């Protein structure tokens, strides 16, 4: 049985990514970059698991990737000026995290 991600968990994931832009952008430098990334995921996993169903780091990472890809697909392109895309608050935050929208 697959347990659903709660709204609190999504909110926590988004907030964490907003506060840790290098982590959200998969940018870690230096020899210990992989270790830093793993440490960040461990920390985030503990926070997320406290708010709802527990998941593996791989599952949380996959959710992050899915959310980013889904939101990139929903962005407005310059070739469709008359097209209106409704973006909810969570989608807007993800688009800002990945650099498609700017923070105002």
PDB file of N, CA and C in Angstrom:
ATOM      1  N   UNK A   1       0.844  -1.188   0.000  1.00  0.00           N
ATOM      2  CA  UNK A   1       0.000   0.000   0.000  1.00  0.00           C
ATOM      3  C   UNK A   1       0.888   1.250   0.000  1.00  0.00           C
ATOM      4  N   UNK A   2       0.608   2.149  -0.906  1.00  0.00           N
ATOM      5  CA  UNK A   2       1.370   3.388  -1.009  1.00  0.00           C
ATOM      6  C   UNK A   2       0.676   4.453  -0.172  1.00  0.00           C
ATOM      7  N   UNK A   3       1.418   5.042   0.737  1.00  0.00           N
ATOM      8  CA  UNK A   3       0.844   6.093   1.573  1.00  0.00           C
ATOM      9  C   UNK A   3       1.008   7.440   0.886  1.00  0.00           C
ATOM     10  N   UNK A   4      -0.042   8.233   0.977  1.00  0.00           N
ATOM     11  CA  UNK A   4      -0.036   9.539   0.321  1.00  0.00           C
ATOM     12  C   UNK A   4       0.773  10.550   1.119  1.00  0.00           C
ATOM     13  N   UNK A   5       1.289  11.498   0.402  1.00  0.00           N
ATOM     14  CA  UNK A   5       2.015  12.609   1.007  1.00  0.00           C
ATOM     15  C   UNK A   5       0.982  13.617   1.492  1.00  0.00           C
ATOM     16  N   UNK A   6       1.140  14.076   2.718  1.00  0.00           N
ATOM     17  CA  UNK A   6       0.195  15.043   3.271  1.00  0.00           C
ATOM     18  C   UNK A   6       0.529  16.455   2.798  1.00  0.00           C
ATOM     19  N   UNK A   7      -0.434  17.344   2.928  1.00  0.00           N
ATOM     20  CA  UNK A   7      -0.190  18.753   2.584  1.00  0.00           C
ATOM     21  C   UNK A   7       0.901  19.346   3.466  1.00  0.00           C
ATOM     22  N   UNK A   8       0.935  18.942   4.731  1.00  0.00           N
ATOM     23  CA  UNK A   8       1.985  19.431   5.635  1.00  0.00           C
ATOM     24  C   UNK A   8       3.366  18.991   5.144  1.00  0.00           C
ATOM     25  N   UNK A   9       3.455  17.769   4.642  1.00  0.00           N
ATOM     26  CA  UNK A   9       4.732  17.292   4.119  1.00  0.00           C
ATOM     27  C   UNK A   9       5.138  18.064   2.864  1.00  0.00           C
ATOM     28  N   UNK A  10       4.180  18.320   1.979  1.00  0.00           N
ATOM     29  CA  UNK A  10       4.486  19.109   0.780  1.00  0.00           C
ATOM     30  C   UNK A  10       4.950  20.508   1.165  1.00  0.00           C
ATOM     31  N   UNK A  11       4.261  21.111   2.113  1.00  0.00           N
ATOM     32  CA  UNK A  11       4.621  22.455   2.579  1.00  0.00           C
ATOM     33  C   UNK A  11       6.033  22.457   3.158  1.00  0.00           C
ATOM     34  N   UNK A  12       6.337  21.449   3.955  1.00  0.00           N
ATOM     35  CA  UNK A  12       7.666  21.337   4.556  1.00  0.00           C
ATOM     36  C   UNK A  12       8.734  21.184   3.475  1.00  0.00           C
ATOM     37  N   UNK A  13       8.475  20.331   2.491  1.00  0.00           N
ATOM     38  CA  UNK A  13       9.423  20.116   1.397  1.00  0.00           C
ATOM     39  C   UNK A  13       9.667  21.418   0.633  1.00  0.00           C
ATOM     40  N   UNK A  14       8.600  22.122   0.303  1.00  0.00           N
ATOM     41  CA  UNK A  14       8.741  23.392  -0.420  1.00  0.00           C
ATOM     42  C   UNK A  14       9.501  24.426   0.401  1.00  0.00           C
ATOM     43  N   UNK A  15       9.161  24.550   1.667  1.00  0.00           N
ATOM     44  CA  UNK A  15       9.841  25.521   2.532  1.00  0.00           C
ATOM     45  C   UNK A  15      11.325  25.211   2.642  1.00  0.00           C
ATOM     46  N   UNK A  16      11.635  23.940   2.789  1.00  0.00           N
ATOM     47  CA  UNK A  16      13.040  23.539   2.903  1.00  0.00           C
ATOM     48  C   UNK A  16      13.797  23.880   1.615  1.00  0.00           C
ATOM     49  N   UNK A  17      13.187  23.593   0.482  1.00  0.00           N
ATOM     50  CA  UNK A  17      13.837  23.874  -0.801  1.00  0.00           C
ATOM     51  C   UNK A  17      14.008  25.378  -1.006  1.00  0.00           C
ATOM     52  N   UNK A  18      13.029  26.157  -0.568  1.00  0.00           N
ATOM     53  CA  UNK A  18      13.142  27.615  -0.680  1.00  0.00           C
ATOM     54  C   UNK A  18      14.307  28.126   0.167  1.00  0.00           C
ATOM     55  N   UNK A  19      14.481  27.551   1.338  1.00  0.00           N
ATOM     56  CA  UNK A  19      15.534  27.988   2.256  1.00  0.00           C
ATOM     57  C   UNK A  19      16.911  27.424   1.909  1.00  0.00           C
ATOM     58  N   UNK A  20      16.950  26.394   1.083  1.00  0.00           N
ATOM     59  CA  UNK A  20      18.213  25.725   0.725  1.00  0.00           C
ATOM     60  C   UNK A  20      18.300  25.628  -0.801  1.00  0.00           C
ATOM     61  N   UNK A  21      18.499  26.767  -1.441  1.00  0.00           N
ATOM     62  CA  UNK A  21      18.442  26.829  -2.906  1.00  0.00           C
ATOM     63  C   UNK A  21      19.524  25.985  -3.585  1.00  0.00           C
ATOM     64  N   UNK A  22      20.693  25.886  -2.997  1.00  0.00           N
ATOM     65  CA  UNK A  22      21.735  25.036  -3.573  1.00  0.00           C
ATOM     66  C   UNK A  22      21.326  23.577  -3.576  1.00  0.00           C
ATOM     67  N   UNK A  23      20.709  23.157  -2.498  1.00  0.00           N
ATOM     68  CA  UNK A  23      20.195  21.791  -2.380  1.00  0.00           C
ATOM     69  C   UNK A  23      19.093  21.563  -3.409  1.00  0.00           C
ATOM     70  N   UNK A  24      18.178  22.511  -3.526  1.00  0.00           N
ATOM     71  CA  UNK A  24      17.065  22.388  -4.470  1.00  0.00           C
ATOM     72  C   UNK A  24      17.552  22.322  -5.909  1.00  0.00           C
ATOM     73  N   UNK A  25      18.628  23.030  -6.207  1.00  0.00           N
ATOM     74  CA  UNK A  25      19.174  23.069  -7.564  1.00  0.00           C
ATOM     75  C   UNK A  25      20.198  21.956  -7.811  1.00  0.00           C
ATOM     76  N   UNK A  26      20.382  21.095  -6.819  1.00  0.00           N
ATOM     77  CA  UNK A  26      21.345  19.984  -6.925  1.00  0.00           C
ATOM     78  C   UNK A  26      22.761  20.498  -7.146  1.00  0.00           C
ATOM     79  N   UNK A  27      23.091  21.604  -6.486  1.00  0.00           N
ATOM     80  CA  UNK A  27      24.419  22.211  -6.640  1.00  0.00           C
ATOM     81  C   UNK A  27      25.216  22.058  -5.355  1.00  0.00           C
ATOM     82  N   UNK A  28      26.127  21.137  -5.367  1.00  0.00           N
ATOM     83  CA  UNK A  28      27.051  20.960  -4.255  1.00  0.00           C
ATOM     84  C   UNK A  28      28.444  20.899  -4.841  1.00  0.00           C
ATOM     85  N   UNK A  29      29.343  21.671  -4.286  1.00  0.00           N
ATOM     86  CA  UNK A  29      30.690  21.783  -4.817  1.00  0.00           C
ATOM     87  C   UNK A  29      31.680  21.085  -3.892  1.00  0.00           C
ATOM     88  N   UNK A  30      32.801  20.781  -4.449  1.00  0.00           N
ATOM     89  CA  UNK A  30      33.884  20.241  -3.646  1.00  0.00           C
ATOM     90  C   UNK A  30      33.854  18.733  -3.532  1.00  0.00           C
ATOM     91  N   UNK A  31      34.852  18.238  -2.833  1.00  0.00           N
ATOM     92  CA  UNK A  31      35.021  16.805  -2.684  1.00  0.00           C
ATOM     93  C   UNK A  31      33.928  16.158  -1.855  1.00  0.00           C
ATOM     94  N   UNK A  32      33.343  16.914  -0.946  1.00  0.00           N
ATOM     95  CA  UNK A  32      32.318  16.341  -0.076  1.00  0.00           C
ATOM     96  C   UNK A  32      30.899  16.717  -0.503  1.00  0.00           C
ATOM     97  N   UNK A  33      30.722  17.104  -1.756  1.00  0.00           N
ATOM     98  CA  UNK A  33      29.405  17.503  -2.258  1.00  0.00           C
ATOM     99  C   UNK A  33      28.363  16.410  -2.130  1.00  0.00           C
ATOM    100  N   UNK A  34      28.741  15.179  -2.465  1.00  0.00           N
ATOM    101  CA  UNK A  34      27.810  14.059  -2.358  1.00  0.00           C
ATOM    102  C   UNK A  34      27.432  13.816  -0.903  1.00  0.00           C
ATOM    103  N   UNK A  35      28.402  13.893  -0.024  1.00  0.00           N
ATOM    104  CA  UNK A  35      28.139  13.697   1.404  1.00  0.00           C
ATOM    105  C   UNK A  35      27.228  14.804   1.942  1.00  0.00           C
ATOM    106  N   UNK A  36      27.459  16.042   1.502  1.00  0.00           N
ATOM    107  CA  UNK A  36      26.610  17.161   1.927  1.00  0.00           C
ATOM    108  C   UNK A  36      25.172  16.943   1.476  1.00  0.00           C
ATOM    109  N   UNK A  37      25.010  16.521   0.242  1.00  0.00           N
ATOM    110  CA  UNK A  37      23.671  16.281  -0.308  1.00  0.00           C
ATOM    111  C   UNK A  37      22.963  15.171   0.480  1.00  0.00           C
ATOM    112  N   UNK A  38      23.670  14.103   0.766  1.00  0.00           N
ATOM    113  CA  UNK A  38      23.084  12.997   1.523  1.00  0.00           C
ATOM    114  C   UNK A  38      22.695  13.459   2.932  1.00  0.00           C
ATOM    115  N   UNK A  39      23.534  14.265   3.535  1.00  0.00           N
ATOM    116  CA  UNK A  39      23.244  14.808   4.872  1.00  0.00           C
ATOM    117  C   UNK A  39      21.980  15.669   4.850  1.00  0.00           C
ATOM    118  N   UNK A  40      21.844  16.492   3.804  1.00  0.00           N
ATOM    119  CA  UNK A  40      20.646  17.334   3.666  1.00  0.00           C
ATOM    120  C   UNK A  40      19.392  16.473   3.528  1.00  0.00           C
ATOM    121  N   UNK A  41      19.470  15.416   2.698  1.00  0.00           N
ATOM    122  CA  UNK A  41      18.309  14.543   2.525  1.00  0.00           C
ATOM    123  C   UNK A  41      17.956  13.833   3.822  1.00  0.00           C
ATOM    124  N   UNK A  42      18.955  13.403   4.582  1.00  0.00           N
ATOM    125  CA  UNK A  42      18.682  12.762   5.878  1.00  0.00           C
ATOM    126  C   UNK A  42      17.945  13.720   6.809  1.00  0.00           C
ATOM    127  N   UNK A  43      18.415  14.951   6.870  1.00  0.00           N
ATOM    128  CA  UNK A  43      17.791  15.968   7.726  1.00  0.00           C
ATOM    129  C   UNK A  43      16.353  16.236   7.280  1.00  0.00           C
ATOM    130  N   UNK A  44      16.160  16.402   5.978  1.00  0.00           N
ATOM    131  CA  UNK A  44      14.828  16.680   5.445  1.00  0.00           C
ATOM    132  C   UNK A  44      13.904  15.488   5.652  1.00  0.00           C
ATOM    133  N   UNK A  45      14.389  14.285   5.472  1.00  0.00           N
ATOM    134  CA  UNK A  45      13.580  13.079   5.663  1.00  0.00           C
ATOM    135  C   UNK A  45      13.024  13.013   7.083  1.00  0.00           C
ATOM    136  N   UNK A  46      13.852  13.298   8.069  1.00  0.00           N
ATOM    137  CA  UNK A  46      13.396  13.278   9.464  1.00  0.00           C
ATOM    138  C   UNK A  46      12.263  14.285   9.656  1.00  0.00           C
ATOM    139  N   UNK A  47      12.434  15.474   9.097  1.00  0.00           N
ATOM    140  CA  UNK A  47      11.400  16.507   9.224  1.00  0.00           C
ATOM    141  C   UNK A  47      10.099  16.067   8.556  1.00  0.00           C
ATOM    142  N   UNK A  48      10.202  15.519   7.348  1.00  0.00           N
ATOM    143  CA  UNK A  48       9.020  15.112   6.594  1.00  0.00           C
ATOM    144  C   UNK A  48       8.305  13.934   7.247  1.00  0.00           C
ATOM    145  N   UNK A  49       9.081  12.971   7.731  1.00  0.00           N
ATOM    146  CA  UNK A  49       8.495  11.777   8.346  1.00  0.00           C
ATOM    147  C   UNK A  49       7.741  12.099   9.635  1.00  0.00           C
ATOM    148  N   UNK A  50       8.105  13.177  10.304  1.00  0.00           N
ATOM    149  CA  UNK A  50       7.388  13.599  11.521  1.00  0.00           C
ATOM    150  C   UNK A  50       5.989  14.121  11.205  1.00  0.00           C
ATOM    151  N   UNK A  51       5.788  14.540   9.958  1.00  0.00           N
ATOM    152  CA  UNK A  51       4.525  15.186   9.578  1.00  0.00           C
ATOM    153  C   UNK A  51       3.520  14.234   8.932  1.00  0.00           C
ATOM    154  N   UNK A  52       3.901  13.010   8.697  1.00  0.00           N
ATOM    155  CA  UNK A  52       2.987  12.083   8.030  1.00  0.00           C
ATOM    156  C   UNK A  52       3.654  10.747   7.772  1.00  0.00           C
ATOM    157  N   UNK A  53       3.154  10.025   6.785  1.00  0.00           N
ATOM    158  CA  UNK A  53       3.705   8.703   6.489  1.00  0.00           C
ATOM    159  C   UNK A  53       5.198   8.767   6.177  1.00  0.00           C
ATOM    160  N   UNK A  54       5.935   7.800   6.704  1.00  0.00           N
ATOM    161  CA  UNK A  54       7.376   7.750   6.465  1.00  0.00           C
ATOM    162  C   UNK A  54       7.660   7.233   5.055  1.00  0.00           C
ATOM    163  N   UNK A  55       8.710   7.786   4.472  1.00  0.00           N
ATOM    164  CA  UNK A  55       9.162   7.375   3.141  1.00  0.00           C
ATOM    165  C   UNK A  55      10.684   7.321   3.153  1.00  0.00           C
ATOM    166  N   UNK A  56      11.239   6.624   2.178  1.00  0.00           N
ATOM    167  CA  UNK A  56      12.691   6.556   2.042  1.00  0.00           C
ATOM    168  C   UNK A  56      13.211   7.858   1.433  1.00  0.00           C
ATOM    169  N   UNK A  57      14.498   8.080   1.558  1.00  0.00           N
ATOM    170  CA  UNK A  57      15.117   9.250   0.934  1.00  0.00           C
ATOM    171  C   UNK A  57      14.881   9.202  -0.575  1.00  0.00           C
ATOM    172  N   UNK A  58      14.968   8.016  -1.148  1.00  0.00           N
ATOM    173  CA  UNK A  58      14.742   7.868  -2.589  1.00  0.00           C
ATOM    174  C   UNK A  58      13.329   8.306  -2.978  1.00  0.00           C
ATOM    175  N   UNK A  59      12.347   7.955  -2.144  1.00  0.00           N
ATOM    176  CA  UNK A  59      10.958   8.353  -2.424  1.00  0.00           C
ATOM    177  C   UNK A  59      10.772   9.861  -2.313  1.00  0.00           C
ATOM    178  N   UNK A  60      11.365  10.466  -1.289  1.00  0.00           N
ATOM    179  CA  UNK A  60      11.261  11.928  -1.139  1.00  0.00           C
ATOM    180  C   UNK A  60      11.969  12.622  -2.289  1.00  0.00           C
ATOM    181  N   UNK A  61      13.114  12.123  -2.682  1.00  0.00           N
ATOM    182  CA  UNK A  61      13.853  12.715  -3.799  1.00  0.00           C
ATOM    183  C   UNK A  61      13.050  12.602  -5.093  1.00  0.00           C
ATOM    184  N   UNK A  62      12.422  11.458  -5.283  1.00  0.00           N
ATOM    185  CA  UNK A  62      11.603  11.257  -6.482  1.00  0.00           C
ATOM    186  C   UNK A  62      10.423  12.223  -6.493  1.00  0.00           C
ATOM    187  N   UNK A  63       9.783  12.422  -5.344  1.00  0.00           N
ATOM    188  CA  UNK A  63       8.675  13.375  -5.254  1.00  0.00           C
ATOM    189  C   UNK A  63       9.138  14.778  -5.625  1.00  0.00           C
ATOM    190  N   UNK A  64      10.305  15.174  -5.124  1.00  0.00           N
ATOM    191  CA  UNK A  64      10.860  16.486  -5.459  1.00  0.00           C
ATOM    192  C   UNK A  64      11.050  16.608  -6.965  1.00  0.00           C
ATOM    193  N   UNK A  65      11.624  15.591  -7.578  1.00  0.00           N
ATOM    194  CA  UNK A  65      11.860  15.595  -9.023  1.00  0.00           C
ATOM    195  C   UNK A  65      10.549  15.665  -9.793  1.00  0.00           C
ATOM    196  N   UNK A  66       9.569  14.884  -9.378  1.00  0.00           N
ATOM    197  CA  UNK A  66       8.262  14.882 -10.044  1.00  0.00           C
ATOM    198  C   UNK A  66       7.606  16.258  -9.945  1.00  0.00           C
ATOM    199  N   UNK A  67       7.648  16.862  -8.749  1.00  0.00           N
ATOM    200  CA  UNK A  67       7.051  18.185  -8.572  1.00  0.00           C
ATOM    201  C   UNK A  67       7.726  19.212  -9.475  1.00  0.00           C
ATOM    202  N   UNK A  68       9.053  19.156  -9.565  1.00  0.00           N
ATOM    203  CA  UNK A  68       9.766  20.117 -10.401  1.00  0.00           C
ATOM    204  C   UNK A  68       9.441  19.901 -11.877  1.00  0.00           C
ATOM    205  N   UNK A  69       9.422  18.657 -12.329  1.00  0.00           N
ATOM    206  CA  UNK A  69       9.119  18.378 -13.741  1.00  0.00           C
ATOM    207  C   UNK A  69       7.692  18.772 -14.086  1.00  0.00           C
ATOM    208  N   UNK A  70       6.758  18.454 -13.205  1.00  0.00           N
ATOM    209  CA  UNK A  70       5.352  18.797 -13.430  1.00  0.00           C
ATOM    210  C   UNK A  70       5.191  20.303 -13.570  1.00  0.00           C
ATOM    211  N   UNK A  71       5.861  21.049 -12.737  1.00  0.00           N
ATOM    212  CA  UNK A  71       5.724  22.497 -12.767  1.00  0.00           C
ATOM    213  C   UNK A  71       6.437  23.121 -13.946  1.00  0.00           C
ATOM    214  N   UNK A  72       7.536  22.527 -14.390  1.00  0.00           N
ATOM    215  CA  UNK A  72       8.207  23.040 -15.585  1.00  0.00           C
ATOM    216  C   UNK A  72       7.318  22.863 -16.806  1.00  0.00           C
ATOM    217  N   UNK A  73       6.582  21.746 -16.875  1.00  0.00           N
ATOM    218  CA  UNK A  73       5.672  21.512 -17.988  1.00  0.00           C
ATOM    219  C   UNK A  73       4.543  22.528 -18.005  1.00  0.00           C
ATOM    220  N   UNK A  74       4.140  22.993 -16.839  1.00  0.00           N
ATOM    221  CA  UNK A  74       3.004  23.907 -16.740  1.00  0.00           C
ATOM    222  C   UNK A  74       3.363  25.369 -16.970  1.00  0.00           C
ATOM    223  N   UNK A  75       4.638  25.657 -17.186  1.00  0.00           N
ATOM    224  CA  UNK A  75       5.001  27.072 -17.344  1.00  0.00           C
ATOM    225  C   UNK A  75       4.516  27.612 -18.686  1.00  0.00           C
ATOM    226  N   UNK A  76       4.349  28.890 -18.709  1.00  0.00           N
ATOM    227  CA  UNK A  76       3.876  29.568 -19.908  1.00  0.00           C
ATOM    228  C   UNK A  76       5.053  29.815 -20.844  1.00  0.00           C
ATOM    229  N   UNK A  77       4.882  29.504 -22.116  1.00  0.00           N
ATOM    230  CA  UNK A  77       5.953  29.751 -23.085  1.00  0.00           C
ATOM    231  C   UNK A  77       5.667  31.032 -23.847  1.00  0.00           C
ATOM    232  N   UNK A  78       6.709  31.634 -24.392  1.00  0.00           N
ATOM    233  CA  UNK A  78       6.582  32.892 -25.130  1.00  0.00           C
ATOM    234  C   UNK A  78       5.765  32.766 -26.397  1.00  0.00           C
ATOM    235  N   UNK A  79       5.636  31.565 -26.944  1.00  0.00           N
ATOM    236  CA  UNK A  79       4.909  31.363 -28.196  1.00  0.00           C
ATOM    237  C   UNK A  79       3.400  31.292 -28.002  1.00  0.00           C
ATOM    238  N   UNK A  80       2.942  31.283 -26.772  1.00  0.00           N
ATOM    239  CA  UNK A  80       1.517  31.158 -26.501  1.00  0.00           C
ATOM    240  C   UNK A  80       1.063  32.295 -25.591  1.00  0.00           C
ATOM    241  N   UNK A  81       1.179  33.519 -26.092  1.00  0.00           N
ATOM    242  CA  UNK A  81       0.877  34.689 -25.268  1.00  0.00           C
ATOM    243  C   UNK A  81      -0.584  34.724 -24.833  1.00  0.00           C
ATOM    244  N   UNK A  82      -1.474  34.122 -25.637  1.00  0.00           N
ATOM    245  CA  UNK A  82      -2.886  34.161 -25.279  1.00  0.00           C
ATOM    246  C   UNK A  82      -3.284  33.027 -24.340  1.00  0.00           C
ATOM    247  N   UNK A  83      -2.371  32.124 -24.106  1.00  0.00           N
ATOM    248  CA  UNK A  83      -2.660  30.983 -23.233  1.00  0.00           C
ATOM    249  C   UNK A  83      -2.498  31.396 -21.772  1.00  0.00           C
ATOM    250  N   UNK A  84      -3.491  31.104 -20.974  1.00  0.00           N
ATOM    251  CA  UNK A  84      -3.445  31.421 -19.552  1.00  0.00           C
ATOM    252  C   UNK A  84      -3.297  30.114 -18.786  1.00  0.00           C
ATOM    253  N   UNK A  85      -2.283  30.063 -17.967  1.00  0.00           N
ATOM    254  CA  UNK A  85      -2.052  28.872 -17.157  1.00  0.00           C
ATOM    255  C   UNK A  85      -2.281  29.245 -15.708  1.00  0.00           C
ATOM    256  N   UNK A  86      -3.162  28.514 -15.085  1.00  0.00           N
ATOM    257  CA  UNK A  86      -3.418  28.748 -13.670  1.00  0.00           C
ATOM    258  C   UNK A  86      -2.350  28.030 -12.861  1.00  0.00           C
ATOM    259  N   UNK A  87      -1.715  28.753 -11.989  1.00  0.00           N
ATOM    260  CA  UNK A  87      -0.680  28.188 -11.142  1.00  0.00           C
ATOM    261  C   UNK A  87      -1.112  28.365  -9.695  1.00  0.00           C
ATOM    262  N   UNK A  88      -1.237  27.246  -8.980  1.00  0.00           N
ATOM    263  CA  UNK A  88      -1.610  27.384  -7.575  1.00  0.00           C
ATOM    264  C   UNK A  88      -0.373  27.793  -6.778  1.00  0.00           C
ATOM    265  N   UNK A  89      -0.565  28.066  -5.536  1.00  0.00           N
ATOM    266  CA  UNK A  89       0.505  28.583  -4.676  1.00  0.00           C
ATOM    267  C   UNK A  89       1.699  27.639  -4.628  1.00  0.00           C
ATOM    268  N   UNK A  90       1.454  26.327  -4.473  1.00  0.00           N
ATOM    269  CA  UNK A  90       2.562  25.370  -4.414  1.00  0.00           C
ATOM    270  C   UNK A  90       3.315  25.332  -5.728  1.00  0.00           C
ATOM    271  N   UNK A  91       2.598  25.334  -6.845  1.00  0.00           N
ATOM    272  CA  UNK A  91       3.255  25.312  -8.149  1.00  0.00           C
ATOM    273  C   UNK A  91       4.119  26.552  -8.340  1.00  0.00           C
ATOM    274  N   UNK A  92       3.603  27.695  -7.947  1.00  0.00           N
ATOM    275  CA  UNK A  92       4.361  28.939  -8.078  1.00  0.00           C
ATOM    276  C   UNK A  92       5.657  28.872  -7.273  1.00  0.00           C
ATOM    277  N   UNK A  93       5.589  28.316  -6.071  1.00  0.00           N
ATOM    278  CA  UNK A  93       6.779  28.221  -5.229  1.00  0.00           C
ATOM    279  C   UNK A  93       7.820  27.296  -5.862  1.00  0.00           C
ATOM    280  N   UNK A  94       7.362  26.185  -6.435  1.00  0.00           N
ATOM    281  CA  UNK A  94       8.299  25.267  -7.097  1.00  0.00           C
ATOM    282  C   UNK A  94       8.950  25.952  -8.294  1.00  0.00           C
ATOM    283  N   UNK A  95       8.156  26.684  -9.067  1.00  0.00           N
ATOM    284  CA  UNK A  95       8.710  27.388 -10.224  1.00  0.00           C
ATOM    285  C   UNK A  95       9.751  28.420  -9.804  1.00  0.00           C
ATOM    286  N   UNK A  96       9.545  29.050  -8.676  1.00  0.00           N
ATOM    287  CA  UNK A  96      10.528  30.003  -8.168  1.00  0.00           C
ATOM    288  C   UNK A  96      11.781  29.290  -7.695  1.00  0.00           C
ATOM    289  N   UNK A  97      11.614  28.135  -7.055  1.00  0.00           N
ATOM    290  CA  UNK A  97      12.763  27.370  -6.565  1.00  0.00           C
ATOM    291  C   UNK A  97      13.655  26.949  -7.722  1.00  0.00           C
ATOM    292  N   UNK A  98      13.056  26.488  -8.816  1.00  0.00           N
ATOM    293  CA  UNK A  98      13.869  26.017  -9.943  1.00  0.00           C
ATOM    294  C   UNK A  98      14.259  27.139 -10.900  1.00  0.00           C
ATOM    295  N   UNK A  99      13.853  28.369 -10.600  1.00  0.00           N
ATOM    296  CA  UNK A  99      14.336  29.526 -11.346  1.00  0.00           C
ATOM    297  C   UNK A  99      13.521  29.884 -12.575  1.00  0.00           C
ATOM    298  N   UNK A 100      12.314  29.366 -12.706  1.00  0.00           N
ATOM    299  CA  UNK A 100      11.486  29.704 -13.864  1.00  0.00           C
ATOM    300  C   UNK A 100      10.747  31.016 -13.616  1.00  0.00           C
ATOM    301  N   UNK A 101      10.304  31.239 -12.397  1.00  0.00           N
ATOM    302  CA  UNK A 101       9.696  32.516 -12.018  1.00  0.00           C
ATOM    303  C   UNK A 101      10.655  33.240 -11.092  1.00  0.00           C
ATOM    304  N   UNK A 102      10.552  34.548 -11.048  1.00  0.00           N
ATOM    305  CA  UNK A 102      11.425  35.309 -10.142  1.00  0.00           C
ATOM    306  C   UNK A 102      10.670  35.642  -8.869  1.00  0.00           C
ATOM    307  N   UNK A 103      11.426  35.792  -7.795  1.00  0.00           N
ATOM    308  CA  UNK A 103      10.852  36.219  -6.517  1.00  0.00           C
ATOM    309  C   UNK A 103      10.603  37.700  -6.608  1.00  0.00           C
ATOM    310  N   UNK A 104       9.447  38.140  -6.164  1.00  0.00           N
ATOM    311  CA  UNK A 104       9.124  39.572  -6.233  1.00  0.00           C
ATOM    312  C   UNK A 104       9.187  40.196  -4.876  1.00  0.00           C
TER     313      UNK A 104
END
